[in-house]
Coordinates of C-alpha atoms in Angstrom, one line a residue:
M1 CA 136.5 -50.2 5.8
P2 CA 138.4 -53.2 4.3
E3 CA 142.6 -52.7 3.8
D4 CA 142.8 -55.6 1.4
N5 CA 144.4 -54.0 -1.9
S6 CA 142.8 -56.7 -4.0
Y7 CA 138.9 -55.9 -2.9
F8 CA 137.1 -53.7 -4.9
F9 CA 133.3 -53.1 -5.3
E10 CA 131.9 -52.0 -8.0
G11 CA 129.5 -48.9 -7.1
V12 CA 128.4 -47.7 -10.7
E13 CA 124.9 -49.2 -11.0
K14 CA 123.2 -50.2 -14.2
L15 CA 119.9 -48.4 -14.1
L16 CA 116.8 -49.9 -16.4
E17 CA 113.2 -48.2 -16.2
I18 CA 110.5 -49.5 -18.4
W19 CA 107.2 -47.7 -18.7
F20 CA 104.0 -50.0 -19.9
S21 CA 100.8 -48.6 -21.6
E22 CA 97.8 -48.6 -19.7
S23 CA 96.1 -52.1 -19.7
A24 CA 93.0 -52.8 -21.6
N25 CA 90.8 -52.4 -18.4
N26 CA 92.9 -49.4 -16.9
I27 CA 92.9 -51.0 -13.2
D28 CA 95.6 -53.6 -13.5
D29 CA 98.8 -52.6 -11.3
L30 CA 102.3 -54.0 -11.5
R31 CA 102.1 -53.7 -7.3
T32 CA 99.8 -56.5 -7.8
I33 CA 102.7 -59.4 -8.5
P34 CA 103.2 -61.2 -5.6
R35 CA 106.8 -61.1 -3.6
E36 CA 107.9 -64.4 -4.7
E37 CA 107.4 -63.0 -8.2
W38 CA 110.0 -60.5 -7.8
E39 CA 112.2 -62.5 -5.7
G40 CA 112.3 -65.0 -8.1
L41 CA 112.9 -62.4 -11.0
L42 CA 115.9 -60.4 -8.7
R43 CA 117.7 -63.9 -8.4
H44 CA 118.3 -63.5 -12.7
V45 CA 120.1 -60.2 -11.5
N46 CA 122.4 -61.8 -8.8
C47 CA 120.9 -59.9 -5.8
E48 CA 117.9 -60.0 -2.8
I49 CA 115.1 -58.0 -1.2
I50 CA 116.9 -56.5 2.2
S51 CA 113.4 -54.1 3.3
F52 CA 110.3 -53.0 1.9
S53 CA 108.4 -49.8 2.4
R54 CA 104.8 -48.7 0.3
N55 CA 102.6 -46.3 0.6
T56 CA 99.4 -46.1 -1.9
L57 CA 101.0 -44.8 -5.4
I58 CA 104.9 -46.5 -4.9
D59 CA 106.3 -49.8 -3.7
A60 CA 110.1 -49.4 -3.0
Y61 CA 112.4 -51.9 -2.4
V62 CA 116.0 -51.7 -0.9
L63 CA 118.2 -54.3 -2.5
S64 CA 121.4 -56.1 -1.4
E65 CA 122.6 -54.3 -4.8
S66 CA 120.9 -50.7 -4.7
S67 CA 116.9 -50.2 -5.4
M68 CA 113.9 -51.2 -7.4
F69 CA 110.6 -49.4 -7.4
V70 CA 107.0 -50.4 -8.4
S71 CA 104.5 -48.5 -9.5
K72 CA 101.0 -49.0 -11.7
R73 CA 102.9 -49.0 -14.5
R74 CA 106.2 -48.7 -14.4
L75 CA 109.1 -50.6 -12.8
I76 CA 112.6 -48.9 -12.0
L77 CA 115.1 -51.7 -11.1
K78 CA 118.7 -49.6 -10.3
T79 CA 121.5 -52.3 -9.4
C80 CA 125.1 -52.3 -8.6
G81 CA 128.0 -54.3 -8.2
T82 CA 128.7 -57.4 -11.0
T83 CA 124.5 -57.7 -10.8
T84 CA 123.0 -58.7 -14.4
P85 CA 119.7 -56.6 -14.8
L86 CA 119.0 -57.3 -18.1
Q87 CA 119.0 -60.9 -17.5
C88 CA 115.7 -60.3 -15.6
L89 CA 113.9 -58.5 -18.5
E90 CA 112.5 -61.0 -20.7
P91 CA 111.1 -63.2 -17.5
F92 CA 109.6 -59.8 -16.4
L93 CA 107.8 -59.0 -19.3
K94 CA 106.3 -62.4 -19.5
I95 CA 105.1 -62.2 -15.8
A96 CA 103.6 -58.5 -16.8
K97 CA 101.9 -59.7 -19.3
Q98 CA 100.1 -62.1 -17.1
Y99 CA 98.7 -59.0 -15.0
G100 CA 97.8 -57.6 -18.2
F101 CA 100.5 -55.0 -19.6
T102 CA 100.9 -56.2 -22.6
E103 CA 102.7 -53.7 -24.1
I104 CA 105.9 -51.0 -23.3
C105 CA 105.4 -47.4 -24.3
D106 CA 109.1 -46.4 -23.1
L107 CA 112.1 -48.0 -21.8
F108 CA 115.3 -47.1 -20.9
Y109 CA 118.4 -48.5 -19.7
S110 CA 121.6 -46.4 -18.6
R111 CA 124.8 -46.5 -16.8
K112 CA 127.9 -44.7 -16.3
N113 CA 131.5 -46.4 -17.7
F114 CA 132.2 -48.9 -15.3
T115 CA 135.7 -48.9 -13.4
K116 CA 136.6 -52.2 -13.7
P117 CA 134.4 -53.6 -16.7
E118 CA 136.4 -57.0 -16.9
V119 CA 134.8 -58.1 -13.5
Q120 CA 131.4 -57.7 -15.1
L121 CA 129.0 -60.8 -16.2
S122 CA 127.1 -61.3 -19.4
P123 CA 125.3 -59.5 -20.7
H124 CA 126.9 -56.2 -19.3
R125 CA 130.6 -56.9 -20.3
G126 CA 130.6 -53.8 -22.1
F127 CA 128.0 -51.4 -23.3
C128 CA 128.1 -53.4 -27.3
E129 CA 126.9 -55.9 -25.9
E130 CA 124.4 -54.7 -23.7
V131 CA 122.9 -52.9 -26.9
T132 CA 123.3 -56.4 -28.6
Y133 CA 121.1 -57.9 -25.9
L134 CA 118.6 -55.3 -26.1
D135 CA 118.6 -54.9 -29.7
S136 CA 117.4 -58.5 -29.7
I137 CA 114.0 -57.6 -27.7
F138 CA 113.8 -54.2 -29.1
P139 CA 114.8 -54.0 -32.6
E140 CA 113.7 -50.4 -33.2
G141 CA 115.7 -49.4 -30.0
R142 CA 118.1 -46.7 -29.4
S143 CA 121.9 -46.0 -28.0
Y144 CA 123.7 -43.3 -27.4
C145 CA 127.1 -42.3 -25.7
L146 CA 127.2 -38.7 -23.8
G147 CA 130.5 -37.8 -22.7
S148 CA 134.0 -38.7 -23.7
I149 CA 133.8 -42.1 -25.4
N150 CA 137.8 -42.7 -24.0
Q151 CA 137.2 -41.1 -20.8
E152 CA 134.2 -40.4 -18.6
C153 CA 130.9 -41.1 -20.1
W154 CA 127.4 -42.1 -19.8
Y155 CA 125.8 -44.7 -21.6
L156 CA 121.8 -44.9 -22.8
Y157 CA 119.5 -47.0 -24.4
T158 CA 115.8 -46.1 -25.1
F159 CA 113.1 -47.6 -26.9
S160 CA 109.9 -45.5 -27.2
K161 CA 106.1 -47.0 -28.7
S162 CA 106.1 -43.2 -30.8
E163 CA 109.5 -43.6 -32.3
A164 CA 108.7 -47.4 -33.0
I165 CA 105.4 -46.7 -35.0
N166 CA 106.5 -43.4 -36.2
I167 CA 104.2 -41.3 -34.0
K168 CA 103.9 -38.1 -32.3
E169 CA 102.3 -37.9 -28.9
G170 CA 98.8 -37.3 -29.6
P171 CA 96.6 -34.9 -27.7
E172 CA 95.8 -37.4 -24.4
K173 CA 99.2 -36.6 -22.6
A174 CA 101.4 -38.8 -20.8
D175 CA 101.9 -38.6 -16.9
P176 CA 104.4 -36.1 -16.3
D177 CA 107.7 -37.9 -15.8
Q178 CA 110.9 -36.8 -14.7
T179 CA 114.3 -38.3 -13.5
I180 CA 117.5 -36.7 -12.1
E181 CA 120.6 -38.5 -11.4
I182 CA 123.8 -37.4 -10.1
L183 CA 126.5 -39.7 -10.1
M184 CA 129.7 -38.6 -7.8
Q185 CA 132.8 -40.1 -7.3
N186 CA 136.3 -39.0 -5.4
L187 CA 133.8 -38.0 -2.6
D188 CA 135.5 -36.4 1.3
P189 CA 136.6 -39.0 3.2
N190 CA 135.7 -37.8 6.3
K191 CA 131.8 -37.4 4.8
M192 CA 132.8 -41.5 3.7
T193 CA 133.5 -42.5 7.5
I194 CA 129.6 -41.9 8.4
F195 CA 128.7 -44.9 6.2
T196 CA 130.9 -47.3 8.1
K197 CA 129.6 -49.6 11.1
D198 CA 133.2 -48.5 12.6
K199 CA 130.9 -44.9 13.2
F200 CA 127.4 -45.7 13.4
S201 CA 125.9 -48.9 14.1
E202 CA 122.9 -48.0 13.1
A203 CA 121.8 -46.4 9.1
H204 CA 119.2 -43.7 10.9
E205 CA 122.5 -42.2 12.4
A206 CA 124.3 -42.5 9.3
T207 CA 121.1 -40.7 7.3
S208 CA 120.4 -38.2 10.1
N209 CA 124.5 -37.3 10.6
S210 CA 124.8 -37.0 7.1
G211 CA 122.0 -34.8 6.2
I212 CA 121.0 -37.1 4.0
D213 CA 116.9 -36.5 5.6
Q214 CA 117.2 -33.1 4.7
I215 CA 118.1 -33.1 0.9
L216 CA 113.7 -34.2 0.9
P217 CA 112.1 -33.4 3.9
D218 CA 109.0 -34.5 3.0
M219 CA 110.1 -38.6 2.0
D220 CA 109.6 -41.4 4.4
I221 CA 113.3 -42.9 4.6
D222 CA 113.9 -46.8 4.5
D223 CA 117.8 -46.9 5.1
F224 CA 120.1 -49.6 5.6
L225 CA 124.0 -49.8 6.5
F226 CA 126.1 -52.6 5.3
E227 CA 128.6 -54.5 7.3
P228 CA 131.1 -53.2 7.5
C229 CA 130.5 -50.1 5.4
G230 CA 128.2 -49.1 2.5
Y231 CA 124.9 -47.3 2.8
S232 CA 121.1 -47.8 1.0
M233 CA 118.3 -45.7 1.4
N234 CA 115.4 -45.3 -0.6
G235 CA 112.3 -42.3 0.6
I236 CA 109.2 -42.2 -0.9
N237 CA 106.1 -39.3 -0.3
K238 CA 102.4 -39.1 -0.5
K239 CA 102.7 -37.9 -4.6
G240 CA 104.5 -40.9 -5.7
E241 CA 107.8 -39.4 -6.0
Y242 CA 111.0 -41.6 -4.8
M243 CA 114.4 -40.8 -4.2
T244 CA 117.2 -43.4 -3.7
I245 CA 121.2 -43.0 -2.5
H246 CA 123.9 -45.5 -2.8
I247 CA 127.1 -45.3 -1.4
T248 CA 130.0 -46.6 -1.8
P249 CA 132.8 -44.8 0.8
E250 CA 135.7 -47.1 0.3
K251 CA 138.6 -44.4 -0.9
K252 CA 140.0 -46.3 -3.5
F253 CA 136.9 -46.3 -5.3
S254 CA 134.3 -43.6 -3.4
Y255 CA 130.9 -43.9 -5.4
V256 CA 128.0 -42.1 -4.4
S257 CA 124.6 -42.1 -6.4
F258 CA 121.6 -40.1 -6.3
E259 CA 118.5 -40.5 -8.0
S260 CA 114.7 -38.4 -7.9
N261 CA 111.9 -38.2 -9.8
V262 CA 110.8 -35.3 -7.7
A263 CA 108.8 -32.2 -10.0
L264 CA 111.0 -29.2 -10.2
D265 CA 111.2 -26.3 -11.9
N266 CA 114.3 -25.6 -11.1
Y267 CA 117.2 -28.3 -10.0
T268 CA 119.9 -26.0 -8.9
N269 CA 118.8 -25.8 -5.2
L270 CA 118.3 -29.5 -5.3
I271 CA 122.0 -30.5 -7.1
N272 CA 123.7 -27.6 -4.2
K273 CA 122.1 -29.9 -1.5
V274 CA 123.5 -33.5 -2.8
I275 CA 126.6 -32.0 -3.5
K276 CA 127.3 -30.4 -0.1
T277 CA 126.1 -33.4 1.9
F278 CA 128.7 -35.6 0.2
Q279 CA 131.7 -33.0 -1.3
P280 CA 132.8 -34.9 -4.5
A281 CA 135.7 -34.3 -6.7
K282 CA 133.6 -34.8 -9.6
F283 CA 129.9 -35.1 -10.5
I284 CA 127.8 -36.0 -13.7
V285 CA 124.2 -34.7 -13.7
S286 CA 121.6 -35.9 -15.9
I287 CA 117.7 -34.8 -16.0
F288 CA 115.2 -36.9 -17.8
A289 CA 111.8 -35.1 -18.3
N290 CA 109.0 -35.5 -20.9
K291 CA 106.6 -32.8 -22.4
S292 CA 104.2 -32.9 -19.5
S293 CA 106.4 -32.9 -16.8
L294 CA 106.8 -29.3 -15.1
A295 CA 110.8 -29.7 -15.7
Y296 CA 110.5 -29.9 -19.4
E297 CA 111.2 -26.5 -20.7
T298 CA 113.4 -25.6 -17.4
M299 CA 116.4 -27.5 -18.2
K300 CA 118.2 -24.2 -20.0
D301 CA 117.9 -22.4 -16.5
L302 CA 120.4 -25.1 -14.8
E303 CA 122.7 -24.8 -17.7
I304 CA 122.9 -21.2 -17.4
E305 CA 122.6 -21.4 -13.5
Y306 CA 125.0 -23.8 -12.5
S307 CA 127.9 -23.1 -14.7
K308 CA 128.0 -19.6 -12.8
T309 CA 129.0 -22.1 -9.9
S310 CA 132.4 -20.6 -8.7
S311 CA 133.8 -23.8 -7.6
W312 CA 133.4 -25.6 -10.3
N313 CA 134.4 -26.5 -13.8
R314 CA 131.9 -27.4 -15.8
T315 CA 134.2 -30.4 -18.6
N316 CA 131.5 -31.2 -20.9
M317 CA 127.3 -30.7 -21.4
Q318 CA 125.0 -31.8 -23.9
C319 CA 121.3 -31.6 -24.5
C320 CA 119.4 -34.0 -26.7
N321 CA 115.9 -34.1 -27.5
F322 CA 114.0 -37.2 -27.8
P323 CA 110.0 -37.8 -29.5
S324 CA 108.6 -37.2 -25.7
Y325 CA 111.6 -36.2 -23.4
N326 CA 114.5 -33.6 -23.4
L327 CA 117.3 -34.4 -21.9
L328 CA 120.6 -32.8 -20.3
F329 CA 123.7 -34.2 -19.3
A330 CA 126.6 -32.3 -17.9
Q331 CA 129.9 -33.5 -16.1
Y332 CA 131.6 -31.0 -13.4
S333 CA 134.8 -31.2 -11.4
L334 CA 136.6 -29.2 -8.4
K335 CA 138.6 -26.2 -9.9

């Protein structure tokens, strides 16, 4: 790992998720957008494609800074470092329109507070700047801050078609959608050495020796081990579910993120698996679920059950109700 005291890498990711309404002919598919178009969009973000995997329902890209997932009418772009994902938003909307997608039904942009916000590039130098940029495209968008605004917090921006036109979800239910994200800091140094080239030369060795391949065993994994350290992986399964993990192992600013849209009626066991794998000193959990999701009514169970975990203090918990989604946000630190 780098020993230079001036070296820093921002592991905290910016997460952009966009859902489109069905196209007019109901057969258009974002996955038909050619690779060269994605490569051009990612130049706006200041990252590039490292690896690619796919099945019949989802395309997954490992990027030089995190990941991108594309399904029929959804884009997920998650990037770390000093990347600028919002810079590709308007170019992407123009390209999507060419492929039959003219109407966004839901948009989410979220991130944890940066460790060093001063090194970020416009429009990511602060959440107010990000909100101003997003509001210029989505005047009906809404912004939130969960957690303590002067300490650890998590920012969220949402746009929903149903909010914008003031209607409720009709009899035609949306596709089930849920996302769990676990953001971990101050990781066990012994665990983090697994994700260095000093320890292993191949990504699959880090994946198996860390236990990542056992978190959600039905996932087909595409992984990458960076030089001299750092790790990214995407996993996809036949149901169109994904998982992604990104690891910044340096001791002074160690950071790990886990994200998945796996549909469960209780996430306690999954959270325990992830925490046991990486052993952080503190972590944040956020769970989104829409009304069609298996997880929509079960987040209260997590609130009750996980708060009983003896080795953790729950320092904050907030629940939010949106027109089509519920959100649970919680922060934990070791006792």
